[in-house]
XYZ file of C-alpha atoms in Angstrom:
611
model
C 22.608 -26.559 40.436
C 23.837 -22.764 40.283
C 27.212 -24.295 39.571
C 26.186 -26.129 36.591
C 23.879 -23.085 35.255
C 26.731 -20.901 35.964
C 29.095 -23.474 33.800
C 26.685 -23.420 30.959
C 25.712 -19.591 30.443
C 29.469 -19.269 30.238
C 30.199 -21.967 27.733
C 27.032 -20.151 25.516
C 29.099 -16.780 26.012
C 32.149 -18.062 25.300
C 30.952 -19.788 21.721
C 28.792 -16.965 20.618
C 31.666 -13.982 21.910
C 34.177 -15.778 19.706
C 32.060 -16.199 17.027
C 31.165 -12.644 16.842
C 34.863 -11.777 16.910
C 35.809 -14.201 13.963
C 33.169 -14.458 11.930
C 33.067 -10.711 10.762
C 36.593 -10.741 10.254
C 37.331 -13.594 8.281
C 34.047 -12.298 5.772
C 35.414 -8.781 5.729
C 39.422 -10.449 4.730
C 37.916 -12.844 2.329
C 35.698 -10.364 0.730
C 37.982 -7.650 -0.119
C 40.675 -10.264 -0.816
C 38.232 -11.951 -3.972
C 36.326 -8.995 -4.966
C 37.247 -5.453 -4.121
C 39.688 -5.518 -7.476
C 37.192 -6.877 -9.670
C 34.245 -4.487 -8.419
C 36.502 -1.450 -8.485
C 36.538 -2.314 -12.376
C 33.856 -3.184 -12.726
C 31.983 -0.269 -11.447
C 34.735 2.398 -12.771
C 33.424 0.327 -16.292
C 29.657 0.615 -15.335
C 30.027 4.630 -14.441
C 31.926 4.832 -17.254
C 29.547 3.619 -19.963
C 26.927 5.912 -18.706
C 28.726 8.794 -18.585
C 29.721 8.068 -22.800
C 25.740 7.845 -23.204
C 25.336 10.541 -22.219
C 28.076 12.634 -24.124
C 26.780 10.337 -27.001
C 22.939 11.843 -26.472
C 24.179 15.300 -26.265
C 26.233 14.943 -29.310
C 23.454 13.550 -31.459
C 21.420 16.505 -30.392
C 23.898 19.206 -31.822
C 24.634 17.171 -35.069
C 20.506 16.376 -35.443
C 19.951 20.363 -34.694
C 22.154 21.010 -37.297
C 20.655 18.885 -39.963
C 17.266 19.417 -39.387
C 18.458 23.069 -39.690
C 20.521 22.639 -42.960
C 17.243 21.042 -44.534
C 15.083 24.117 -42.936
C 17.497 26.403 -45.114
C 18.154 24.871 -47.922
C 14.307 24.376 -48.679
C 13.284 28.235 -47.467
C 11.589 30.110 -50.523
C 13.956 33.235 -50.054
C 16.739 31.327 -50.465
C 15.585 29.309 -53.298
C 15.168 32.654 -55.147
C 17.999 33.691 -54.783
C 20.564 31.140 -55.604
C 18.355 30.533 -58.610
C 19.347 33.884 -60.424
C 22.164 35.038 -62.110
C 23.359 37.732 -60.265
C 23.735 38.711 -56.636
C 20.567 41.131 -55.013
C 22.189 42.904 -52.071
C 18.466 43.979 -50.544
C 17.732 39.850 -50.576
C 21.487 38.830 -49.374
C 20.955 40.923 -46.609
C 17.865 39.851 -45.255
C 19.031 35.872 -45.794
C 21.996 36.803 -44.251
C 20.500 38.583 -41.001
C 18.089 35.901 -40.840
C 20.419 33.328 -40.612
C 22.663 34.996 -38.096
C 20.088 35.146 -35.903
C 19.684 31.254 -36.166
C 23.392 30.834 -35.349
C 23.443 33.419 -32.386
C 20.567 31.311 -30.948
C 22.630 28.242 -30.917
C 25.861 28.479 -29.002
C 27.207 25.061 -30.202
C 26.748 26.800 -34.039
C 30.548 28.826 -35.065
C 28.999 30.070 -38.339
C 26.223 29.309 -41.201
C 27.010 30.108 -44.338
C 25.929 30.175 -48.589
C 27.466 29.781 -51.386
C 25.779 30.563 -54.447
C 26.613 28.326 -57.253
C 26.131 31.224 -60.557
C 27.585 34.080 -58.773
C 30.445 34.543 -56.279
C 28.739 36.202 -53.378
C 29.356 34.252 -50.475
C 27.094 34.507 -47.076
C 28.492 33.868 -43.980
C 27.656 34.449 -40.599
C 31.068 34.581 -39.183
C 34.153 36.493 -40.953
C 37.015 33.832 -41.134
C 40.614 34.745 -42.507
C 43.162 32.988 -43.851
C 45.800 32.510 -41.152
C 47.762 35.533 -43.027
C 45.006 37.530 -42.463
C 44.771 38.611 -46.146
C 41.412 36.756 -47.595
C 37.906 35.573 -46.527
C 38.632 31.859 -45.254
C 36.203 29.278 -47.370
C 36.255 25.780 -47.097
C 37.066 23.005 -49.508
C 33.658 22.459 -51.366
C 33.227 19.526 -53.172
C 32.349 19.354 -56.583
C 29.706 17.517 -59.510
C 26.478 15.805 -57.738
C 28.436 15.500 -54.659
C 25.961 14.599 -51.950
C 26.263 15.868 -47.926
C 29.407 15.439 -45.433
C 30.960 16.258 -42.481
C 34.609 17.445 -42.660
C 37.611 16.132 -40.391
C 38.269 19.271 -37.277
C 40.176 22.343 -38.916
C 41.136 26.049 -37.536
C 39.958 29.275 -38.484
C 40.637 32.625 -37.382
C 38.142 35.916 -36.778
C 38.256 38.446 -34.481
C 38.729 35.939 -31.045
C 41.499 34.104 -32.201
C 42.024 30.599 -33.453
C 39.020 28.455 -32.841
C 38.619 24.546 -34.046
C 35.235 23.688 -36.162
C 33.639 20.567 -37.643
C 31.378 21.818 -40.885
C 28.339 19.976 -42.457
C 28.649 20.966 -45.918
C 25.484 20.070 -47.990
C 24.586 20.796 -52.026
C 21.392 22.984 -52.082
C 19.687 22.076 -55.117
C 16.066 23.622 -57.231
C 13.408 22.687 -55.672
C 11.933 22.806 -59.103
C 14.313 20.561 -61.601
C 16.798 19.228 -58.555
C 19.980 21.247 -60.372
C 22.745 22.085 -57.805
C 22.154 26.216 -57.375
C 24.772 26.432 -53.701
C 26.290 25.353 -51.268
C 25.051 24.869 -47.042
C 27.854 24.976 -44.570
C 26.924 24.870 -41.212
C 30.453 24.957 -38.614
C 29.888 23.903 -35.257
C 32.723 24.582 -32.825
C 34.636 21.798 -31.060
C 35.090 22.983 -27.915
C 31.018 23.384 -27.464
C 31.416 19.885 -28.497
C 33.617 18.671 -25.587
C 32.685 21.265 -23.543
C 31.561 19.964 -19.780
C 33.692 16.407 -20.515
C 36.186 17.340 -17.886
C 33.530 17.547 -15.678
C 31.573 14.643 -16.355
C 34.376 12.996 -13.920
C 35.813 9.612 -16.184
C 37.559 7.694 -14.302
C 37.412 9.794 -11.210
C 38.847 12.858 -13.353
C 42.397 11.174 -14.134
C 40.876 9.392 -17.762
C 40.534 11.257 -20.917
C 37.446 11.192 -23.793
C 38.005 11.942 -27.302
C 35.535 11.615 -30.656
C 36.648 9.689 -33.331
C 35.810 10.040 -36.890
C 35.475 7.410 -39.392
C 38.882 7.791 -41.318
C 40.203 7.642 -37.680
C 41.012 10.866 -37.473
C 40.121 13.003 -33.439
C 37.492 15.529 -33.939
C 37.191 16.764 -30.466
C 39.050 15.553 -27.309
C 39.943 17.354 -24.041
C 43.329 17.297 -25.004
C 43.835 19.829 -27.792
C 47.155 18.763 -28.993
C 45.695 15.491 -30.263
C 42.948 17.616 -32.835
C 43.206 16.236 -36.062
C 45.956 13.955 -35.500
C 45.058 10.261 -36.677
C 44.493 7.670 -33.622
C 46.465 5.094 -34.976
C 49.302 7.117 -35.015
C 48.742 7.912 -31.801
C 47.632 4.450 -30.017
C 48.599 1.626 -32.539
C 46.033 -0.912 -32.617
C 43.262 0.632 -30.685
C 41.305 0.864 -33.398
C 41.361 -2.915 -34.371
C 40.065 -3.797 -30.823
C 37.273 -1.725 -31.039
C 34.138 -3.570 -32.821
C 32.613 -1.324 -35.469
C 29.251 0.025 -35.106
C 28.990 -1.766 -31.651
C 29.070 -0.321 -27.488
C 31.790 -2.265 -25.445
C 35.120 -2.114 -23.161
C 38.878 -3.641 -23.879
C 42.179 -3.250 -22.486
C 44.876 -1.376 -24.556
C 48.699 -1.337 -23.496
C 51.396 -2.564 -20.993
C 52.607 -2.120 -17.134
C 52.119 1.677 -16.670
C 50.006 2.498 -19.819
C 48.018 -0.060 -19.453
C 44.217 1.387 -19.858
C 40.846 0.460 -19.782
C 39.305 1.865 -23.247
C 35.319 2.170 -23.620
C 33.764 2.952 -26.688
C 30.579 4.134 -27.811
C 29.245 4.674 -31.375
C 26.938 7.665 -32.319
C 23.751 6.882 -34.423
C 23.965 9.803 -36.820
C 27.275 9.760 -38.050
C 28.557 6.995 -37.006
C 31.793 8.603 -35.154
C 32.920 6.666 -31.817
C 33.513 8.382 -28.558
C 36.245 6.594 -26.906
C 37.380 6.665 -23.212
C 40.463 5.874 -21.648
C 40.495 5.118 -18.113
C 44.473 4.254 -16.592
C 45.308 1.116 -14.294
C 46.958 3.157 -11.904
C 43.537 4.275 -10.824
C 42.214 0.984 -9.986
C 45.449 0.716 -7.572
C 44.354 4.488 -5.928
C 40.661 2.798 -5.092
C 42.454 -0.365 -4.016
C 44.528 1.448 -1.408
C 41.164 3.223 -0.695
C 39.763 0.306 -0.523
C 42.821 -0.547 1.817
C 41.519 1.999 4.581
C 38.055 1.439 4.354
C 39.319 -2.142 5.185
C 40.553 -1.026 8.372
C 37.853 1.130 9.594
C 35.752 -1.891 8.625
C 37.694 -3.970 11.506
C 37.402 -1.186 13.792
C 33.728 -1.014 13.618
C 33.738 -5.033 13.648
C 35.669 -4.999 17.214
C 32.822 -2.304 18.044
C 30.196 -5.194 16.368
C 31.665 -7.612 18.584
C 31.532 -5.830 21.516
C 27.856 -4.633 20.889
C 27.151 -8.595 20.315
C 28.510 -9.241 23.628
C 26.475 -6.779 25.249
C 22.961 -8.214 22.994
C 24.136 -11.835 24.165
C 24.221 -10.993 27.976
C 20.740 -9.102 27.239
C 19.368 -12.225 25.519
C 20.031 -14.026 28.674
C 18.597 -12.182 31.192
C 16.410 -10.598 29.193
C 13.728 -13.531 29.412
C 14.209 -14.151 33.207
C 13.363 -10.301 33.264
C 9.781 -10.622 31.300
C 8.918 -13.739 33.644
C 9.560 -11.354 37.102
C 7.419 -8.452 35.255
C 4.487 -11.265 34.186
C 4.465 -12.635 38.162
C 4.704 -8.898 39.392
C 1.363 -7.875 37.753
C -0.377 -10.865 37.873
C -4.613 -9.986 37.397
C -7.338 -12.209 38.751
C -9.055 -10.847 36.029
C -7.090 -12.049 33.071
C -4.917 -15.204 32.721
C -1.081 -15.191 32.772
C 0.348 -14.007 29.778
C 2.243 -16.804 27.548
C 5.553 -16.530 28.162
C 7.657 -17.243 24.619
C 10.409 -19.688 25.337
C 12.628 -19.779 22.292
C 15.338 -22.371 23.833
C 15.988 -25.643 25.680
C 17.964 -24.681 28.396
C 17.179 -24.035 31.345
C 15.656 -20.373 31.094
C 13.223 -22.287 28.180
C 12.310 -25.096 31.062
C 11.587 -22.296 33.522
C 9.410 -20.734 31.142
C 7.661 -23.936 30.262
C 7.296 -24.391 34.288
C 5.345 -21.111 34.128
C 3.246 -21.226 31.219
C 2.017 -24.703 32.684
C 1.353 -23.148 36.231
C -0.536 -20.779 33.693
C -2.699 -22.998 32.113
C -3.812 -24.747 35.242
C -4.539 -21.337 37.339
C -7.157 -21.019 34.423
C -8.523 -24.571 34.338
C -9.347 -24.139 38.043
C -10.939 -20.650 37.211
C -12.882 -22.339 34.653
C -13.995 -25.033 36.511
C -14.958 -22.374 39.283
C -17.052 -20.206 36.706
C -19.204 -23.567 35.667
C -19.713 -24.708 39.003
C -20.833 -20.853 39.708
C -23.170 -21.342 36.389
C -24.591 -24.662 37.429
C -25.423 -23.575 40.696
C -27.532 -20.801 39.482
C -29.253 -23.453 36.740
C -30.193 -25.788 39.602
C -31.194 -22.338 41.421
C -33.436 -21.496 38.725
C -34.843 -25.096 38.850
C -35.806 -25.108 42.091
C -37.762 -21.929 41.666
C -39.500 -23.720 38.965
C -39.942 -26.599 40.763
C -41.633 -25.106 43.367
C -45.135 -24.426 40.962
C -46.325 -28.065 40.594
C -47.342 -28.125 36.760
C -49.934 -30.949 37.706
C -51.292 -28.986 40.643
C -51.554 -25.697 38.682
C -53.198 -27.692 35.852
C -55.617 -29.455 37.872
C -56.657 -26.469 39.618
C -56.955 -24.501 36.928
C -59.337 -26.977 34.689
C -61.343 -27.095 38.466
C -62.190 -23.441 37.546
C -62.564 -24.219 34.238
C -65.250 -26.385 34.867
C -66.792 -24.729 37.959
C -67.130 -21.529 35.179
C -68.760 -23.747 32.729
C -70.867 -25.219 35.477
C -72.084 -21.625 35.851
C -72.317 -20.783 32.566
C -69.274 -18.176 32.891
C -67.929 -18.996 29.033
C -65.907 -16.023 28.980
C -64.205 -16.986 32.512
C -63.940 -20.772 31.089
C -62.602 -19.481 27.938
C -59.336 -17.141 29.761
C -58.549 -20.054 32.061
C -58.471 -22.252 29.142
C -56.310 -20.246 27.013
C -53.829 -19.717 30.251
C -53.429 -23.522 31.338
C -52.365 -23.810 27.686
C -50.775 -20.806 27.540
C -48.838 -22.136 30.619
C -48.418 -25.597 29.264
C -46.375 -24.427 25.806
C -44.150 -22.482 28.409
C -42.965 -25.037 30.597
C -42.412 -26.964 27.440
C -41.513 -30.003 29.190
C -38.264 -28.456 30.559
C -36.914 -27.907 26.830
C -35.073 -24.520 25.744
C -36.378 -24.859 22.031
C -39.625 -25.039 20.411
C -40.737 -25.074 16.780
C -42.022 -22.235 14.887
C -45.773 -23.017 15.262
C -45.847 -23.800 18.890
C -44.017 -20.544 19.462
C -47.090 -18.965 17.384
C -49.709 -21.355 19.171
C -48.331 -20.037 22.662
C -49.204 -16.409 21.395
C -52.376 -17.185 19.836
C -53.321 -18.455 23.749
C -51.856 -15.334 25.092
C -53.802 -13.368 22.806
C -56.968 -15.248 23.485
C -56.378 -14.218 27.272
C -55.404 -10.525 26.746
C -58.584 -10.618 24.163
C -60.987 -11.372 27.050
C -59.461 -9.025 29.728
C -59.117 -6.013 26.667
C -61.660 -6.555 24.509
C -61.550 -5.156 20.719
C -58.474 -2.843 21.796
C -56.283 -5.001 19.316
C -56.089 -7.316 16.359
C -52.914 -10.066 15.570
C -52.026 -10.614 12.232
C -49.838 -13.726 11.523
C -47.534 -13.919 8.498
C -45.041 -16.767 8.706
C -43.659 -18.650 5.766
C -44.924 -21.971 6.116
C -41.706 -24.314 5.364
C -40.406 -22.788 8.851
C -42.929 -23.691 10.669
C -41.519 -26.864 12.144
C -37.721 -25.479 12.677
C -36.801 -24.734 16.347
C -36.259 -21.887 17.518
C -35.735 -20.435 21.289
C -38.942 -20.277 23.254
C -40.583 -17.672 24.474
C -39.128 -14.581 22.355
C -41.934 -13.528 20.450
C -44.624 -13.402 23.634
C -42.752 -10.193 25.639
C -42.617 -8.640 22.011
C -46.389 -8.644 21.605
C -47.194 -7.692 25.202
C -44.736 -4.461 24.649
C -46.568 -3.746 21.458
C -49.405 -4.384 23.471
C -49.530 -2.538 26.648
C -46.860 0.383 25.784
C -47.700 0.560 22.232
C -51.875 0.123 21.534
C -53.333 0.917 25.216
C -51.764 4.843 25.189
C -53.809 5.501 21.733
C -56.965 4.733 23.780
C -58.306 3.368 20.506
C -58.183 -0.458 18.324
C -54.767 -1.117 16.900
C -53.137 -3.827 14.821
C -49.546 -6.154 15.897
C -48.179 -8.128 12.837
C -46.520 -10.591 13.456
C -43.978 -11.842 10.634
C -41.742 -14.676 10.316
C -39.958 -15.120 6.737
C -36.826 -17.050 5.594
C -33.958 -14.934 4.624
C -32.794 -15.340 0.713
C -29.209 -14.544 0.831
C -28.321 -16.356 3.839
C -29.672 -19.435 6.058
C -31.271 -17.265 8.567
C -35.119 -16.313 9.624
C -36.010 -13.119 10.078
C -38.853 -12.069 13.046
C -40.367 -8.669 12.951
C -42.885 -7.456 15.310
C -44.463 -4.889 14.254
C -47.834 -1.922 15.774
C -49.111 1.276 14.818
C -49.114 2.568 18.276
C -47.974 5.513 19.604
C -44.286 5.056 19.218
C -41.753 6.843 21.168
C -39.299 9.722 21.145
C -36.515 10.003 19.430
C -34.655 10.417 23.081
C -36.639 8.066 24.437
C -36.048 5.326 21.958
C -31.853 5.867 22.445
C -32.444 5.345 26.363
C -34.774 1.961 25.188
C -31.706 1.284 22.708
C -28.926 1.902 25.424
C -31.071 0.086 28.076
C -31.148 -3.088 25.589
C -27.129 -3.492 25.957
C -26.158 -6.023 28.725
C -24.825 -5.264 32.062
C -21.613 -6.268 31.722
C -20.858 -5.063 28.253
C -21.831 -1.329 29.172
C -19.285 1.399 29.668
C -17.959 1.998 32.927
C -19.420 5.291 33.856
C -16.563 8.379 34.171
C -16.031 10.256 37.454
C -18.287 13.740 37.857
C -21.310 14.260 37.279
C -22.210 10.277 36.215
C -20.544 8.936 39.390
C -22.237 7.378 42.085
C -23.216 10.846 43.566
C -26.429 11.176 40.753
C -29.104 12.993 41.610
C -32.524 10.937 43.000
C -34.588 12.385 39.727
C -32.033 10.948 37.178
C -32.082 7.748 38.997
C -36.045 7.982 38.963
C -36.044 8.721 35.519
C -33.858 5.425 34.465
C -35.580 3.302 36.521
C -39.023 4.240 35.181
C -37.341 3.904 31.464
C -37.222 0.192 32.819
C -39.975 -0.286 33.898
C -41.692 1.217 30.309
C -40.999 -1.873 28.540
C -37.078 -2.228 28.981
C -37.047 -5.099 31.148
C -38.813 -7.378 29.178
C -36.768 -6.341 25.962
C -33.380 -6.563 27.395
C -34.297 -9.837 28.669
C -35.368 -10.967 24.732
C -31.657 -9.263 23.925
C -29.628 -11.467 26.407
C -31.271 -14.762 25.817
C -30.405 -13.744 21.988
C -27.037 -13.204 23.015
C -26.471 -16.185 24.921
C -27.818 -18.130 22.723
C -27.491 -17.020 18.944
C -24.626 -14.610 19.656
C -24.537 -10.364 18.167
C -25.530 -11.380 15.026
C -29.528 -12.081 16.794
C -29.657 -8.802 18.628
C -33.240 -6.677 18.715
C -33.418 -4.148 16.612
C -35.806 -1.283 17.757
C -37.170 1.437 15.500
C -40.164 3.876 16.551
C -41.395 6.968 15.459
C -43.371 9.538 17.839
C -47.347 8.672 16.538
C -46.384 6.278 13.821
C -46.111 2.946 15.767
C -42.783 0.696 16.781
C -41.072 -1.640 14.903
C -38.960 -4.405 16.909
C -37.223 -7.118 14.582
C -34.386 -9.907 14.744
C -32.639 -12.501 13.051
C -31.642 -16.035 14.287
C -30.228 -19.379 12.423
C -32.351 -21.738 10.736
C -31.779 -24.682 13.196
C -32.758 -28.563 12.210
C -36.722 -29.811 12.938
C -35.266 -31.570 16.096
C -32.909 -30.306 18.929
């Protein structure tokens, strides 16, 4: 038998050890074989794309700035007075012109702003350009007529820092009054604020370059400065055709080592495309990247494989290990725990073996706790048995009679009411009563207590009448009335009322009993000992070590047993039969106020006319 476990466990190691050692290999070959090329590009693509949205947004932000600020000058009421006269007023050139060199210093993307007035030649300018002589004020090619607004191809100027590149919006300023041309709006903004940051914007993993594009083809800003103002189709012949106008997208441009991935990506205002070029010799870096990671990959599988070994030898011995720990701390008390067999062989059959054993450790336990239960039934039996009914009956309608004989109505009249009072509790050996005999058997209880206290109470009866002849469990309501009675009415020294009231709950299919006097009630301590006295036994709280321990003084132990004896007994008898029978839901309910009376109530299931 060992043998052939022995021979089995191994074959199981053997299968799943080589497994573990193939599997991850074979997916790890196969996977960079099929894929690593194609996600390298495409992800190099996806990066890529972003990182031209995002040049694109900051673009349109410097070319939007500058138009809404061309239309914010060209419409000012300064500057519309003064282009509209015929001579230059130095006091109101100088104020435009400070005005508007603040506007420019507060942009750094913004080379110069400048005016040209249209009836006079005083020219404003934020920035003093020079011809590359140095002789003469540099100004730009205006155009002439109705010409409308335009952006100019990249061109250098010189001032005082040197040679800088700019791209100018030139735009007509015209009357606001009769729409006649009065000047000229140029507004320069300088290229390399433009491409400023594209180096570090990391295309293609820093070794691809990013240029702007205007419409005539012509490169308005790149991070490689030789290529300003140089046409791209000079430069890369037939680019441009692959590129789809007006539209986002990717193609491949050239052969063997200039072969290049080229992504293009229009902006909205103008209409200029920001192109990047991203070289195949890249992709063959990340593939020999991709060529390490690779190995480390079937390092760390060998390290998976081993790790599987180890999890396989646990799996095994693992489950023989939870059966010792289940039989080590086995508890009379509880049953066995289930023990979760997940396979067929023979560790599964050995933990079927147990969780059978299990199951019939607890049928004999169960069959032990009913025979326990029926021998306290047929106890209880007995005890009943031994008080004949017929004897008691027949002796006590022999005093009955005897009473009447001697004209004794009021002794004739108690032993009356307690043969039938009697009678309804034996109830013929039956657990369950309707409604009205449960009243009846107080009304006869009453009509004893009446005679023996005479006009110390009164019994009202409220009980909706289609309940009357549902069952319910007998004798519940008759220790209710004698507590309300005896501990609630007799302490006042004077009459009192019980109300008794039995109504049918709306919102559910349940009655509701409340008991109710206008004793003397009880303290608010002494209703939470009634309260805690009601809970059973066996549910209560184990009591902690100290000063509640089995060393408590004889006056505490006094005190709880005469908080019995006021009452509790009878009510915590009421609570278990509830319990047993009807379940938490049918628990008392006890509410009393010092001098205001006690209110006991309960709720059980409407049950059938018969049971």
């Amino acid at each position: 038998m060992v043998r052939w476990l022995t021979s089995s466990l191994q074959r199981k190691l053997s299968v799943v050890v080589t497994a573990s050692m193939i599997v991850p290999l074979l997916a790890l070959g196969l996977f960079a074989f099929l894929f690593s090329s194609r996600i390298t590009e495409e992800k190099t693509k996806l990066s890529g794309m972003d990182t031209l949205k995002q040049v694109e947004a900051n673009l349109r932000y410097m070319l939007q700035d500058a138009e809404n600020l061309s239309i914010f000058l060209i419409g000012e009421r300064d500057i519309q007075q003064y282009l509209s006269r015929d001579e230059d007023h130095e006091r109101d050139r100088l104020d435009i012109l400070g005005r508007m060199t603040n506007l420019a210093a507060s942009k750094k993307y913004i080379a110069s702003i400048a005016i040209y007035p249209g009836r006079f030649d005083a020219a404003l300018s934020t920035a003093t350009w020079y011809e590359p002589d140095g002789g003469s004020l540099f100004y730009p090619s205006l155009p002439s007529g109705n010409a409308d607004k335009r952006w100019t191809g990249v061109y250098p100027v010189r001032n005082y820092a040197g040679i800088q590149n700019v791209i100018t919006l030139i735009r007509p300023i015209r009357s606001i009054h009769d729409y006649r041309p009065i000047g000229w709006l140029t507004i320069s903004l300088n290229e390399s604020a433009i491409s400023k940051g594209w180096p570090a914007l990391g295309l293609g993993r820093g070794e691809g370059s990013l240029e702007l594009i205007g419409n005539t083809g012509e490169v308005l800003s790149s991070m490689d400065k030789s290529r300003l103002g140089l046409n791209v189709s000079d430069l890369e012949p037939g680019l441009i055709t692959r590129m789809e106008k007006g539209l986002s997208g990717t193609t491949t441009y050239g052969e063997k080592e200039r072969k290049r991935t080229v992504l293009y990506y229009p902006e909205e205002l103008t209409g200029w495309m920001l192109v990047g070029m991203v070289p195949y010799e890249q992709y063959k870096s990340e593939n020999s990247y991709l060529i390490i990671l690779t190995a480390i990959a079937v390092a760390l599988s060998a390290l998976i494989s081993g790790g599987l070994v180890w999890f396989t030898v646990r799996r095994v011995t693992r489950p023989l290990l939870v059966l010792t720990r289940h039989l080590s701390r086995m508890d009379p008390k509880r049953p066995l725990p289930l023990f979760q067999t997940e396979s067929d062989d023979e560790i599964g059959k050995l933990g079927e073996s147990y969780n059978l054993l299990g199951a019939h450790i607890e049928m004999l336990k169960e069959e032990i706790i009913r025979g326990e239960a029926r021998k306290k039934e047929a106890d209880l039996r007995v005890l009943q048995a031994q008080i004949n009914p017929h004897f008691l009956y027949n002796t006590l309608s022999s005093i009955h009679w005897i009473a009447l004989m001697s004209k004794e109505s009021r002794i004739a009249d108690m032993v009356e009411g307690l043969s039938d009072f009697l009678r309804i509790s034996l109830n013929k050996g039956q657990d369950y009563c309707p409604v009205a005999q449960e009243i009846a058997h107080i009304r006869h209880y009453v009509r004893v207590q009446s005679i023996r206290f005479p006009d110390q109470f009164v019994l009202h009866y409220i009980v909706d009448p289609a309940l009357e002849q549902r069952m319910m469990l007998k004798l519940l309501l008759q220790p209710l009335v004698e507590n309300a009675m005896i501990h609630g009415i007799q302490p006042t020294g004077s009459r009192g009322t019980i109300t008794i009231m039995i109504q049918k709950d709306a919102m559910v299919e349940r009655m509701n009993i409340l008991v109710l006097d206008d004793g003397a009630g009880m303290a608010p301590d002494k209703l939470e000992q009634l309260r805690a006295n009601l809970v059973p036994t066996d549910e209560r709280s184990v009591l902690p070590q100290g000063s509640h321990s089995k060393e408590k003084s004889k006056g505490e132990q006094l005190q709880l047993e005469h908080s019995l004896s006021d009452g509790g007994y009878g009510l915590r008898n009421v609570n278990e039969r509830l319990l047993l029978h009807y379940g938490t839901d049918a628990l008392l309910e006890v509410d009393s106020r010092e001098g205001g009376g006690t209110r006991i109530s309960f709720s059980i299931p409407i049950l059938e006319e018969s049971r």
